Short mmCIF file of C-alpha atoms in Angstrom, two decimals:
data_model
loop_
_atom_site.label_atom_id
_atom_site.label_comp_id
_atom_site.label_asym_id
_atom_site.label_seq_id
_atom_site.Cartn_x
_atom_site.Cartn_y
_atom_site.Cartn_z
CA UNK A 1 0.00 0.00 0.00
CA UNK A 2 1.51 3.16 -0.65
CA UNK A 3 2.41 5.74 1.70
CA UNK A 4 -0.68 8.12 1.04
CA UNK A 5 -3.32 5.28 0.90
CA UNK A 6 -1.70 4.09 4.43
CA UNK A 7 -1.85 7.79 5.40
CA UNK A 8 -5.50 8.11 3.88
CA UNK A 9 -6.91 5.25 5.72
CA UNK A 10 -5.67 5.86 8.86
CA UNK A 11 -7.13 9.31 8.55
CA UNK A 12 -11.03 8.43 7.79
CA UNK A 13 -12.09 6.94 11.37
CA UNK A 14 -10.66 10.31 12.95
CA UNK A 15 -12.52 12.01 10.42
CA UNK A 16 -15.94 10.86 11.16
CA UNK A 17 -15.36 11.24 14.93
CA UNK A 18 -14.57 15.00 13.87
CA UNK A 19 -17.45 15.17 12.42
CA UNK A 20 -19.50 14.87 15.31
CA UNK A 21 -17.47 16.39 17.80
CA UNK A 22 -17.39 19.70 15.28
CA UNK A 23 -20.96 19.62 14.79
CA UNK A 24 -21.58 20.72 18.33
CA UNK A 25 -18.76 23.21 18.34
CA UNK A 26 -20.94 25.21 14.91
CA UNK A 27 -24.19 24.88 16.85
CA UNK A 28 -22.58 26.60 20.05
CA UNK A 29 -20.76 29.06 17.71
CA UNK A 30 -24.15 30.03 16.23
CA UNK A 31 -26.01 29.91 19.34
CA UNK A 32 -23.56 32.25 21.33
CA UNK A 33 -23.73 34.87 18.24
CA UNK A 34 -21.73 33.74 15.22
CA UNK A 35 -22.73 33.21 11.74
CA UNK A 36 -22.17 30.31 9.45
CA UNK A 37 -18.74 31.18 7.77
CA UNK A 38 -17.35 32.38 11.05
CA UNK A 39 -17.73 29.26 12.70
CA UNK A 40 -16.26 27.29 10.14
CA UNK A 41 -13.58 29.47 9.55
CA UNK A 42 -12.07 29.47 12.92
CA UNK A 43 -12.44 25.61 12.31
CA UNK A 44 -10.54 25.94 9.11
CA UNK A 45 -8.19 27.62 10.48
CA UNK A 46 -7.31 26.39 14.13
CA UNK A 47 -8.07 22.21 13.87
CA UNK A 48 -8.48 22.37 17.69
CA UNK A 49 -11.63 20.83 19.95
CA UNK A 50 -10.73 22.28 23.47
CA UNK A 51 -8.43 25.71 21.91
CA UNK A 52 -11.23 26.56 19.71
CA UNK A 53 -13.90 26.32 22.78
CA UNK A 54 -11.85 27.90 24.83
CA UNK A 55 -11.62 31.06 21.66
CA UNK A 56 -15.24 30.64 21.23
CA UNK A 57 -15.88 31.68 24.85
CA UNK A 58 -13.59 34.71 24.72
CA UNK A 59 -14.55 36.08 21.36
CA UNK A 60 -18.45 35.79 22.66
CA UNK A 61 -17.56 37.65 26.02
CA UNK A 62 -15.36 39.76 23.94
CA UNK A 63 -12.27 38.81 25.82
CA UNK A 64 -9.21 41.12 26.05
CA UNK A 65 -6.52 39.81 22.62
CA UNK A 66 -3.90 38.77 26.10
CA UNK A 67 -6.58 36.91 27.33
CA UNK A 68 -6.91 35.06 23.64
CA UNK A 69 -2.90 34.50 23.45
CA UNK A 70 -2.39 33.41 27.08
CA UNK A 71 -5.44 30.41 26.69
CA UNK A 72 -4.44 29.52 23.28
CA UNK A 73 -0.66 28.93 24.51
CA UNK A 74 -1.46 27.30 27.42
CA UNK A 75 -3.99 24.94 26.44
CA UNK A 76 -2.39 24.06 23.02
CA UNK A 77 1.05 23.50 24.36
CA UNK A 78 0.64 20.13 23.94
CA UNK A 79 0.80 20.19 20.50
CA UNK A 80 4.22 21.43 20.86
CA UNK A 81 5.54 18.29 22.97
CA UNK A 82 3.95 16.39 20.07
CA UNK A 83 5.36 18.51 17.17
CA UNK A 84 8.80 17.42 18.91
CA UNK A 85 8.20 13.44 18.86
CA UNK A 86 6.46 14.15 15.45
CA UNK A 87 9.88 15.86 14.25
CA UNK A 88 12.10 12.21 15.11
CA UNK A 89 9.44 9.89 13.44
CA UNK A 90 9.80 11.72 9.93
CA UNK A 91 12.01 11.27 6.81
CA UNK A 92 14.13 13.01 4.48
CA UNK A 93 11.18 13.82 2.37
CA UNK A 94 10.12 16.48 5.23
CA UNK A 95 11.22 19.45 3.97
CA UNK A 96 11.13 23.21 5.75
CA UNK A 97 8.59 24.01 3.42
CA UNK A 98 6.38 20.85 4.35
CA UNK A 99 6.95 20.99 7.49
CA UNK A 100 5.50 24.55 7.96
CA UNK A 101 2.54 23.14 6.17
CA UNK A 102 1.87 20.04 7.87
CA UNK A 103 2.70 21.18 11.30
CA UNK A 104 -0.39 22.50 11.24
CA UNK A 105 -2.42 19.49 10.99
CA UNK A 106 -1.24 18.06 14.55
CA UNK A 107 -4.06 17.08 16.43
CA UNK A 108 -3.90 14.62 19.29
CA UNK A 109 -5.62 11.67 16.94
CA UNK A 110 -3.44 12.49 14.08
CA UNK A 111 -0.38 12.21 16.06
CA UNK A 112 -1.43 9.30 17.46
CA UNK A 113 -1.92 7.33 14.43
CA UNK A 114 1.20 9.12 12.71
CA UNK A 115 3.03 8.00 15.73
CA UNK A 116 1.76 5.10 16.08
CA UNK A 117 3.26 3.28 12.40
CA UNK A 118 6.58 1.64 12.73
CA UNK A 119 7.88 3.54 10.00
CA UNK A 120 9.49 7.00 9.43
CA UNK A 121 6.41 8.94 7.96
CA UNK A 122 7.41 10.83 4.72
CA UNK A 123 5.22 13.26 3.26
CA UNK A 124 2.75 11.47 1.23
CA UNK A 125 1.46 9.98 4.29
CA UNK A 126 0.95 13.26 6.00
CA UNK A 127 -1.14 14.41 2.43
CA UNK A 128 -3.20 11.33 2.93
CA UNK A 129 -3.89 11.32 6.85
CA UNK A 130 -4.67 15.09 6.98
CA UNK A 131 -7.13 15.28 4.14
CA UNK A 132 -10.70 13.16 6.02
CA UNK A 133 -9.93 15.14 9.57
CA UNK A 134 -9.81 18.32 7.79
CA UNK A 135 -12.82 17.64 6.01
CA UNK A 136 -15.02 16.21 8.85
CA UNK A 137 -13.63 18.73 11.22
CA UNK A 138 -14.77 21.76 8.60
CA UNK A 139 -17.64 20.41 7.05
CA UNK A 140 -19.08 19.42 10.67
CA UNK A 141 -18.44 23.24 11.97
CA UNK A 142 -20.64 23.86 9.05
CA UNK A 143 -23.47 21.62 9.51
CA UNK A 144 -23.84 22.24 12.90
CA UNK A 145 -23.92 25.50 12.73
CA UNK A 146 -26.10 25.40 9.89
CA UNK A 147 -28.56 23.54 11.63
CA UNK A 148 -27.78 26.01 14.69
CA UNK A 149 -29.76 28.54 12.92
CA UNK A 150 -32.37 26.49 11.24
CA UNK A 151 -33.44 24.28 14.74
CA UNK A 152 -35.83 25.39 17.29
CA UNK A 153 -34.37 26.77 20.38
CA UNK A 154 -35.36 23.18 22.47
CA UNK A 155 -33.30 21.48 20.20
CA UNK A 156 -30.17 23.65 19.68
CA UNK A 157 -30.15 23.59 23.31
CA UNK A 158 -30.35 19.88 24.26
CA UNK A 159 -27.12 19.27 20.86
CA UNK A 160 -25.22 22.34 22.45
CA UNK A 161 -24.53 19.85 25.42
CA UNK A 162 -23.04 17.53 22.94
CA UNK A 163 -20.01 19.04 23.05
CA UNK A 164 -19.47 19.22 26.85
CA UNK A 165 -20.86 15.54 26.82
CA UNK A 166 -17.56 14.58 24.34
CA UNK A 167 -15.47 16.48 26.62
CA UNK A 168 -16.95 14.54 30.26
CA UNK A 169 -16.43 10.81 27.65
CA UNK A 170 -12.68 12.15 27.36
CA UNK A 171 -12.12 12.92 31.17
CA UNK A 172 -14.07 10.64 33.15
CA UNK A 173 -12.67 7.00 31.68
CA UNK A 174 -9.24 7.96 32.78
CA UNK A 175 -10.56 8.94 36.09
CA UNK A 176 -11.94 5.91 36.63
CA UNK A 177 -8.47 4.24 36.05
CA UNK A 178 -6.21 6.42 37.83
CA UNK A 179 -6.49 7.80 41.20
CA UNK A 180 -4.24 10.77 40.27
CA UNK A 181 -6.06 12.52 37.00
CA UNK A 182 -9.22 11.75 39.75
CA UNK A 183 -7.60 14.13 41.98
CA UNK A 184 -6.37 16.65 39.50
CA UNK A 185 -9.49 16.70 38.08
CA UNK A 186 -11.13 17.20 41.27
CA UNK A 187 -9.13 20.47 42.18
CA UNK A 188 -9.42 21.60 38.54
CA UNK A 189 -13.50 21.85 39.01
CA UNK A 190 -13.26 23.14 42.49
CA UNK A 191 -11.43 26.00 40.98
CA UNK A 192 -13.34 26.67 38.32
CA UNK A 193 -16.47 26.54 40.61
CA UNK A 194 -14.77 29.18 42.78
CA UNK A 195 -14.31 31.63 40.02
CA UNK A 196 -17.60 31.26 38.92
CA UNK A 197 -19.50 31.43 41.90
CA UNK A 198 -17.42 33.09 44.93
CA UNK A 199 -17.54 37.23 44.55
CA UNK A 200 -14.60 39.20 43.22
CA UNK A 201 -13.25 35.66 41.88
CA UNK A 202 -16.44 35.51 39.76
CA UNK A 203 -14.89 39.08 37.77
CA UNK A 204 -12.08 37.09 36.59
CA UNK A 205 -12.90 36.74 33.11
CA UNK A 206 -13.83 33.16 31.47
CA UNK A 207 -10.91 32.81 29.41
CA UNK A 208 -8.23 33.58 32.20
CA UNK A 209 -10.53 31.63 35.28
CA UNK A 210 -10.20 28.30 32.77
CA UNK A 211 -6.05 28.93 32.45
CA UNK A 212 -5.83 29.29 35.66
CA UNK A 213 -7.55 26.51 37.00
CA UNK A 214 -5.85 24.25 34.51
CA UNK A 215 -2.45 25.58 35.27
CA UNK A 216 -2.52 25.36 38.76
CA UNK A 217 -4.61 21.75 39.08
CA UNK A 218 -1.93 20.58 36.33
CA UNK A 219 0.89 21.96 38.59
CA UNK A 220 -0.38 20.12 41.79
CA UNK A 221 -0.39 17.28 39.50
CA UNK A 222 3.50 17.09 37.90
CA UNK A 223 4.96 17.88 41.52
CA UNK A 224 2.45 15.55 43.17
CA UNK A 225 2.21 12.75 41.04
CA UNK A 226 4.79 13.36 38.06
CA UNK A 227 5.01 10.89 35.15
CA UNK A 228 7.47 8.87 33.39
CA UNK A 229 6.55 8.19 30.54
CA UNK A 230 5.63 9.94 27.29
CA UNK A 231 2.68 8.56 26.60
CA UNK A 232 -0.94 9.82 27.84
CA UNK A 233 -1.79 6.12 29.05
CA UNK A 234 1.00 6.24 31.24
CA UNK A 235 -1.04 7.58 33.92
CA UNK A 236 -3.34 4.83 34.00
CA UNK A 237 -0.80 2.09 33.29
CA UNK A 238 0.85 3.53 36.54
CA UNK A 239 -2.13 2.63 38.40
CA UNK A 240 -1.76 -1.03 37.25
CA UNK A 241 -4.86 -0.76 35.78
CA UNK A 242 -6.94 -1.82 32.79
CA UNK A 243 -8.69 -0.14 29.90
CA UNK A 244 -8.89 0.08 26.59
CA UNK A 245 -7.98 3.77 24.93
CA UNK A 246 -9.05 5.46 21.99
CA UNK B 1 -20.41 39.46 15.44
CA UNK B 2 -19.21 41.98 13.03
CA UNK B 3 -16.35 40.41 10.76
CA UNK B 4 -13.43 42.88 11.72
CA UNK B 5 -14.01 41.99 15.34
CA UNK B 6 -14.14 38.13 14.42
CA UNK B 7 -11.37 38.21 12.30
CA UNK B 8 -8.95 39.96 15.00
CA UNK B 9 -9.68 37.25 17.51
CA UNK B 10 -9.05 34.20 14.36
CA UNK B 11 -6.11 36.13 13.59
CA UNK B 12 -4.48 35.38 17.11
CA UNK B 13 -5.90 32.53 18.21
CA UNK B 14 -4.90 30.38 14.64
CA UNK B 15 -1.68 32.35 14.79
CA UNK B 16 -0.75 31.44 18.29
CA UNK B 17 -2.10 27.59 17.38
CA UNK B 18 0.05 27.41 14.50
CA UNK B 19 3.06 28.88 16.00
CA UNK B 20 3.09 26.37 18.84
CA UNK B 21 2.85 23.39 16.44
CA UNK B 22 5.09 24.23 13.95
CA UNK B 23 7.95 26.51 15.15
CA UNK B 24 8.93 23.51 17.74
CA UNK B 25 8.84 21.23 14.41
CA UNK B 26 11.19 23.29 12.68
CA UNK B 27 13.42 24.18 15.09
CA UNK B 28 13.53 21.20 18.21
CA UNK B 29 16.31 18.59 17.70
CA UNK B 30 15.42 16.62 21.12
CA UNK B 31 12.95 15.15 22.67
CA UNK B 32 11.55 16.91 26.07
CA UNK B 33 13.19 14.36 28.98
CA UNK B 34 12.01 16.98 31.52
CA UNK B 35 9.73 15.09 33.68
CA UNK B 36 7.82 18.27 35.39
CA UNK B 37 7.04 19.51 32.24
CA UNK B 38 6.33 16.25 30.41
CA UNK B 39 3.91 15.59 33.62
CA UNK B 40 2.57 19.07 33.39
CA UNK B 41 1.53 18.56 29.69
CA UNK B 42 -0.08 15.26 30.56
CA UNK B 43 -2.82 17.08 33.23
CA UNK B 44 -3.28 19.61 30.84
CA UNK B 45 -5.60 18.36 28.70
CA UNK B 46 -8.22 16.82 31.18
CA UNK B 47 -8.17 20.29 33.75
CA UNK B 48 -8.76 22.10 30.73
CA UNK B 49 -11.43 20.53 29.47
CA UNK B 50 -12.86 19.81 33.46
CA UNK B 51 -12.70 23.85 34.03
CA UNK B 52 -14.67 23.90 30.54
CA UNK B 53 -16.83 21.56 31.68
CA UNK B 54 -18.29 22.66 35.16
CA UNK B 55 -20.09 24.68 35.91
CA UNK B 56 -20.45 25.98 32.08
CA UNK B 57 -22.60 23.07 31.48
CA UNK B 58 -25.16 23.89 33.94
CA UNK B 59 -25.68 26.98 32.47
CA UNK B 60 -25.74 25.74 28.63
CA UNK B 61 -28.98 24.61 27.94
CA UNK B 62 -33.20 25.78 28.43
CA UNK B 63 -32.76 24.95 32.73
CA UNK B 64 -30.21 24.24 35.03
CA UNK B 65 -32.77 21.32 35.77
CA UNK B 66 -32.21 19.77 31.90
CA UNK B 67 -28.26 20.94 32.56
CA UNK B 68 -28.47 18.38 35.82
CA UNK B 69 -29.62 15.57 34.00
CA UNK B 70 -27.40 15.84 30.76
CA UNK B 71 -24.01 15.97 32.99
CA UNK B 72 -25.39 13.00 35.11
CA UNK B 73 -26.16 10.86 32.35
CA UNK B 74 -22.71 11.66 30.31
CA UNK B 75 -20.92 10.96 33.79
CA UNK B 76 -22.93 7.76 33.94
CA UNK B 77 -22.43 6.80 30.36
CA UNK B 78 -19.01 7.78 30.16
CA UNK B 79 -18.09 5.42 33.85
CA UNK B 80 -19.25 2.42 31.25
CA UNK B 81 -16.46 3.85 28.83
CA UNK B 82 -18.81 4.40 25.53
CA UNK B 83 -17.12 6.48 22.88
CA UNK B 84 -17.31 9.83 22.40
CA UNK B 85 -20.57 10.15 20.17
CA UNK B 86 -22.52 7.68 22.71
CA UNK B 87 -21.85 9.52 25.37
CA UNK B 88 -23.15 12.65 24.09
CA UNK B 89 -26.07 11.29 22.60
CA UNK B 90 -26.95 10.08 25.73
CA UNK B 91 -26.77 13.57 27.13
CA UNK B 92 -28.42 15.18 24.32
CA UNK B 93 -31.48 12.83 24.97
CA UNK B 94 -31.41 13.41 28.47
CA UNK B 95 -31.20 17.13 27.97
CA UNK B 96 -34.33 17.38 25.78
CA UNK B 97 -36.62 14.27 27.37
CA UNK B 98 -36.37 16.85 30.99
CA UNK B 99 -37.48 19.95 28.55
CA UNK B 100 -40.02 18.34 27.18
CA UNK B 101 -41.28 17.10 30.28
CA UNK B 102 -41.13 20.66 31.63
CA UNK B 103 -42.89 22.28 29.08
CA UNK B 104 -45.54 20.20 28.22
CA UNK B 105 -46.20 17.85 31.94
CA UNK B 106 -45.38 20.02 34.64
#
């Protein structure tokens, strides 16, 4: 099979899961004041789930442009750790050029399946496995915020908890398997309670109360219970526990 | 929104995005080894999304009563490890069974 069939197929399963998770992210973006082509712009443009939520909520509040940089740093930093494994597991073919192009396309699931082939990836693959995710992550933004604008309120209402619904299917299985995201986890939602409910804490803008509480819960977490390895499952794995991973 | 407010807050956040993926793939040579940081990066993900989470939730749909029921049954759903699109199903159809029963029972 050649390298951009490989790279295609590996893509289409992450591109229907975009799909859905995207379709949520239009109908919020329409329901908090967006139109169509905004909200699949900023998907066109950022390829993010929990950056471009965290954007969406300071755009709509009309967040200060620090308030944009600091969230979008902090909460896509990640991608950075990844672009760094992703830079060892690629051939000669990887030009500067094509790397400045395809460095965009690093998403968690992409990197994961890049990562995941024995082989050093060259750059057909990366044409192939980019091309479904892009599409179901853009065309999804679309069609849900499409539908957004055509759906009665009830029912824009019960899909815009879609999204947080994805996002509680991505924390709580983890939780369930190790003690320590439990715990970091815990403090991260009794922070972000506090700033939403306890007085002068609650006038700490949205964007800034989420970095915060992420930071400092995250914090507790690599002094308290740091990690070895590289890999996300390590956390469970520490735990001696069992579970199968997306 | 009007487009030259929209576009200044895409301009940033895509241009920070893309910065932090790519300028580390052009210019990093070795891997991170540091284990605070590596350990940092790991939390970061699930606080984020957790701070997202709660209490925005509760305040995202018709009544904090339909908001109660859509996080309980994607907490519920989710402890049996369904994907992603099961899980929010689940909530979706929690969400709107407790509207409907609100507007048109109680």
């Amino acid at each position: 099979m050649s390298s951009f069939r490989k790279g295609f197929t590996d893509g289409i399963p992450i591109g229907l899961g975009y799909l859905a998770v995207s379709f949520s992210f239009g109908i919020l973006a329409v329901a908090g004041g967006l139109n169509v082509w905004q909200a699949t712009l900023i998907s066109m443009t950022n390829l993010t789930s929990a950056g471009q939520f965290a954007g969406l909520t300071i755009m709509l509040s009309r967040g200060s442009i620090i308030e944009m940089i600091v969230s979008q740093f902090v909460i896509n930093l990640r991608y950075s750790l990844m672009s760094i494994s992703m830079s060892q597991h690629i051939d000669k073919s990887m030009n500067l050029p094509r790397k400045l192009f395809y460095g965009e396309f690093h998403t968690d699931e992409i990197f994961a399946v890049g990562m995941g082939r024995p082989e050093k990836l060259n750059h057909k693959y990366f044409l192939g496995v980019i091309i479904a995710p892009y599409i179901g992550w853009s065309l999804g933004t679309f069609l849900g915020a499409v539908c957004g604008e055509i759906l009665p309120a009830m029912i824009t209402s019960a899909l815009g908890v879609a999204l947080y619904g994805m996002f509680i299917a991505i924390i709580v299985p983890p939780m369930k398997h190790s003690y320590k995201i439990s715990i970091v986890v815990a403090i991260a939602i009794a922070l972000s309670l506090c700033f939403n409910f306890i007085p002068l804490l609650k006038n700490v803008s949205s964007g800034f109360s989420i970095i915060i509480c992420a930071v400092v819960a995250s914090i507790f977490g690599a002094l308290v219970f740091p990690v070895d390895d590289e890999k996300k499952e390590s956390v469970a794995d520490n735990d001696n526990t069992k579970g199968d991973k997306k | 929104m009007n487009w030259l407010e929209f576009l200044k807050y895409l301009f940033v956040m895509a241009g920070v995005t893309y910065l932090i993926r790519v300028l580390p793939y052009v210019f990093m040579r070795k891997e991170v080894k540091n284990r605070f940081f590596k350990s940092f990066l790991l939390y970061v993900p699930y606080t984020v999304l957790a701070a997202m989470t709660i209490p925005a939730i509760l305040f995202a749909t018709g009544s904090i009563y339909s908001a109660i029921a859509g996080l309980l049954v994607a907490v519920i759903v989710a402890l049996f490890e369904k994907g992603l699109l099961t899980v929010a199903i689940s909530s979706c159809v929690a969400v709107l069974a407790v509207e409907l029963i609100q507007k048109f029972i109680l």
